[in-house]
XYZ file of C-alpha atoms in Angstrom:
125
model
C 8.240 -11.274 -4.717
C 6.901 -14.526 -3.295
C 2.905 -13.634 -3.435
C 1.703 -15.039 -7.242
C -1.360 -13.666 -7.172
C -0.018 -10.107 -7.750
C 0.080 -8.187 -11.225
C 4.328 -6.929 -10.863
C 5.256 -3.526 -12.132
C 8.941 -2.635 -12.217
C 9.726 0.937 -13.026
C 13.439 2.193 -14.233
C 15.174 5.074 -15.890
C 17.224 2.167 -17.542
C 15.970 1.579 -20.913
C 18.386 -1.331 -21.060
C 16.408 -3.651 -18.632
C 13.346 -2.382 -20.128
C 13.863 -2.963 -23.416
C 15.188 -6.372 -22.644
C 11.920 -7.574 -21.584
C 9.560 -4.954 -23.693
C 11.134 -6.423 -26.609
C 12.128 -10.184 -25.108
C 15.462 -9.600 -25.775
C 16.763 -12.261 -23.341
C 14.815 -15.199 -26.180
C 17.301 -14.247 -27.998
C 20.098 -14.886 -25.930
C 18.719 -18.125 -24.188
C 18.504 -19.657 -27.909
C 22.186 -18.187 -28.220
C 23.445 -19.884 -25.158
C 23.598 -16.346 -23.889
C 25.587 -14.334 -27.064
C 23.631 -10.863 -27.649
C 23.017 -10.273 -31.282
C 26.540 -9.394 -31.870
C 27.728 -12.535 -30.958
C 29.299 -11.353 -27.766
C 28.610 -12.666 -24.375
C 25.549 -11.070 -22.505
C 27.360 -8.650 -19.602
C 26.453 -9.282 -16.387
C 24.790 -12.829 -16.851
C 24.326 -13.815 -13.398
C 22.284 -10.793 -12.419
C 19.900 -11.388 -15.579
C 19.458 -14.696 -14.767
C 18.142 -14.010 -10.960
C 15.830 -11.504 -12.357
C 14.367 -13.673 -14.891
C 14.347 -16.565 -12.150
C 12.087 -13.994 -10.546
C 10.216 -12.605 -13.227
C 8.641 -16.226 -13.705
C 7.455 -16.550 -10.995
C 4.553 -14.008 -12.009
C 2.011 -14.642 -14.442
C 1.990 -10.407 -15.279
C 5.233 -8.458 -14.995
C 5.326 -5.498 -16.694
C 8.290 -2.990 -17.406
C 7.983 0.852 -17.309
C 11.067 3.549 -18.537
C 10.553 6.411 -16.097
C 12.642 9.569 -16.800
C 15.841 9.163 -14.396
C 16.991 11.792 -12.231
C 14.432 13.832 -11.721
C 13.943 16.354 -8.982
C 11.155 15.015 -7.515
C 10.524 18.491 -5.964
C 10.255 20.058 -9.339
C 6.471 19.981 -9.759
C 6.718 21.006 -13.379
C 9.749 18.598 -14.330
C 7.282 15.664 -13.037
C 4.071 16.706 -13.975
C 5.779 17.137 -17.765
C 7.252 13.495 -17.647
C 4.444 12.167 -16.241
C 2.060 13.157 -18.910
C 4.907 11.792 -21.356
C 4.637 8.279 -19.765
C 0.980 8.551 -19.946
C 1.008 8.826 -23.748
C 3.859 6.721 -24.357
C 2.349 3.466 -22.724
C -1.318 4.684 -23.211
C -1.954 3.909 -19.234
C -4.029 6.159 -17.149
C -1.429 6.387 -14.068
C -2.372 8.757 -10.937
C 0.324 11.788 -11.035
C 1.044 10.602 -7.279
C 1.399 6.767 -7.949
C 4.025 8.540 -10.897
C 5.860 10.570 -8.371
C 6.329 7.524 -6.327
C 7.491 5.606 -8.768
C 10.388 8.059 -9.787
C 11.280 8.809 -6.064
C 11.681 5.335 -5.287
C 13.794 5.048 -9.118
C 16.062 7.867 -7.563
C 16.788 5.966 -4.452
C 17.349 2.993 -6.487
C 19.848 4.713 -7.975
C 21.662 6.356 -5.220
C 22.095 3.007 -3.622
C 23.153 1.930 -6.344
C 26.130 4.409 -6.470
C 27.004 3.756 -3.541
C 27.731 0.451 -4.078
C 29.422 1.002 -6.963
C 32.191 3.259 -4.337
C 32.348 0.834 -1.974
C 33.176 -1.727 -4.572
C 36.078 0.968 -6.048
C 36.998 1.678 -2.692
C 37.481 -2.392 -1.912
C 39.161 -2.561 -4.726
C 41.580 0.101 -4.091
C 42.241 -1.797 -0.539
Protein backbone atom coordinates (compact mmCIF):
# COMPACT_ATOMS: atom_id res chain seq x y z
CA UNK A 1 0.00 0.00 0.00
CA UNK A 2 2.74 2.54 -0.66
CA UNK A 3 1.36 3.99 -4.23
CA UNK A 4 -1.11 7.24 -3.11
CA UNK A 5 -2.42 7.76 -6.16
CA UNK A 6 -4.65 4.63 -5.97
CA UNK A 7 -8.51 4.58 -5.01
CA UNK A 8 -8.13 1.30 -2.04
CA UNK A 9 -10.91 -1.21 -1.84
CA UNK A 10 -10.79 -3.74 0.98
CA UNK A 11 -13.33 -6.49 0.80
CA UNK A 12 -14.30 -8.85 4.01
CA UNK A 13 -16.94 -11.21 5.23
CA UNK A 14 -16.22 -9.41 8.63
CA UNK A 15 -18.81 -6.92 9.25
CA UNK A 16 -16.81 -5.92 12.30
CA UNK A 17 -13.92 -4.17 10.36
CA UNK A 18 -16.42 -2.92 8.03
CA UNK A 19 -18.62 -1.39 10.09
CA UNK A 20 -15.80 0.16 12.00
CA UNK A 21 -14.89 2.31 9.20
CA UNK A 22 -18.52 2.43 7.28
CA UNK A 23 -19.71 3.93 10.35
CA UNK A 24 -16.18 5.62 11.78
CA UNK A 25 -16.41 3.74 14.67
CA UNK A 26 -12.70 4.06 15.58
CA UNK A 27 -13.66 8.45 16.17
CA UNK A 28 -15.18 7.20 18.72
CA UNK A 29 -12.64 5.39 20.37
CA UNK A 30 -9.66 7.81 19.54
CA UNK A 31 -11.80 10.61 21.49
CA UNK A 32 -12.19 7.74 24.21
CA UNK A 33 -8.53 7.09 24.50
CA UNK A 34 -9.51 3.83 22.89
CA UNK A 35 -12.82 2.61 25.27
CA UNK A 36 -15.64 1.26 22.73
CA UNK A 37 -18.99 2.64 23.61
CA UNK A 38 -19.30 0.40 26.52
CA UNK A 39 -16.55 1.77 28.16
CA UNK A 40 -14.38 -1.25 27.68
CA UNK A 41 -11.05 -1.31 26.07
CA UNK A 42 -11.05 -1.70 22.16
CA UNK A 43 -9.77 -5.66 21.60
CA UNK A 44 -7.01 -6.05 19.65
CA UNK A 45 -5.67 -2.33 19.65
CA UNK A 46 -2.44 -2.78 18.08
CA UNK A 47 -3.77 -4.41 14.94
CA UNK A 48 -6.40 -1.42 14.52
CA UNK A 49 -3.95 0.95 14.90
CA UNK A 50 -1.55 -0.46 11.91
CA UNK A 51 -4.53 -0.57 9.75
CA UNK A 52 -5.60 2.86 10.36
CA UNK A 53 -1.76 3.90 10.11
CA UNK A 54 -2.37 2.47 6.66
CA UNK A 55 -5.66 3.50 5.81
CA UNK A 56 -4.28 7.23 5.91
CA UNK A 57 -2.15 6.96 3.84
CA UNK A 58 -4.96 6.97 1.01
CA UNK A 59 -7.03 9.76 0.16
CA UNK A 60 -10.12 6.94 -0.91
CA UNK A 61 -10.39 3.69 1.03
CA UNK A 62 -13.42 2.12 0.87
CA UNK A 63 -14.86 -0.99 2.82
CA UNK A 64 -17.03 -3.75 1.24
CA UNK A 65 -18.97 -6.86 3.46
CA UNK A 66 -18.75 -9.75 1.01
CA UNK A 67 -20.72 -12.91 2.01
CA UNK A 68 -17.96 -15.25 3.77
CA UNK A 69 -17.51 -18.71 2.91
CA UNK A 70 -18.75 -19.13 -0.13
CA UNK A 71 -18.10 -21.91 -2.57
CA UNK A 72 -16.69 -20.07 -5.10
CA UNK A 73 -17.55 -23.00 -7.46
CA UNK A 74 -21.20 -22.64 -6.73
CA UNK A 75 -22.20 -20.46 -9.69
CA UNK A 76 -25.63 -19.86 -8.24
CA UNK A 77 -24.45 -19.22 -4.49
CA UNK A 78 -22.21 -16.28 -6.14
CA UNK A 79 -24.16 -15.02 -8.76
CA UNK A 80 -27.11 -14.65 -5.83
CA UNK A 81 -24.66 -12.73 -3.43
CA UNK A 82 -23.31 -10.87 -5.95
CA UNK A 83 -26.46 -9.28 -7.11
CA UNK A 84 -27.09 -8.70 -3.21
CA UNK A 85 -23.87 -6.59 -2.96
CA UNK A 86 -24.86 -4.83 -6.03
CA UNK A 87 -28.05 -3.48 -4.44
CA UNK A 88 -26.79 -3.12 -1.09
CA UNK A 89 -23.92 -0.57 -1.98
CA UNK A 90 -25.70 0.60 -5.24
CA UNK A 91 -22.20 -0.13 -7.24
CA UNK A 92 -22.21 -1.62 -10.64
CA UNK A 93 -19.38 -4.40 -9.89
CA UNK A 94 -18.42 -6.99 -12.83
CA UNK A 95 -19.71 -10.61 -11.54
CA UNK A 96 -15.90 -11.65 -12.18
CA UNK A 97 -14.18 -8.68 -10.32
CA UNK A 98 -17.05 -10.14 -7.43
CA UNK A 99 -15.84 -13.65 -7.67
CA UNK A 100 -12.38 -12.46 -7.16
CA UNK A 101 -13.01 -10.61 -4.48
CA UNK A 102 -14.68 -13.52 -2.43
CA UNK A 103 -11.96 -16.08 -3.56
CA UNK A 104 -9.28 -14.00 -2.41
CA UNK A 105 -11.78 -13.29 1.13
CA UNK A 106 -11.72 -17.22 1.41
CA UNK A 107 -8.01 -17.45 1.29
CA UNK A 108 -7.83 -14.67 3.63
CA UNK A 109 -9.53 -16.63 5.80
CA UNK A 110 -7.92 -19.94 5.57
CA UNK A 111 -4.65 -18.31 6.35
CA UNK A 112 -6.01 -16.92 8.78
CA UNK A 113 -6.96 -20.26 10.50
CA UNK A 114 -4.08 -21.43 10.17
CA UNK A 115 -2.49 -19.10 12.11
CA UNK A 116 -4.79 -19.19 14.60
CA UNK A 117 -3.45 -23.40 15.01
CA UNK A 118 -0.15 -22.64 14.92
CA UNK A 119 -0.61 -20.07 17.60
CA UNK A 120 -2.78 -22.98 19.77
CA UNK A 121 -0.32 -25.37 18.84
CA UNK A 122 2.71 -22.89 20.26
CA UNK A 123 0.88 -22.46 22.95
CA UNK A 124 0.33 -25.97 23.81
CA UNK A 125 4.37 -26.36 23.44
Amino acid sequence: MTNRKHAVQVFSDSAYIVNCFQQKWYVGWLKRNWQNSKKQPVENRDLWEAILNLVKLHPSVSFYKVKGHLNIDDEAAIKKWHAKFKADYNIDMPYDVYKTAVAYNNRADALANVGIEQLKENDNE
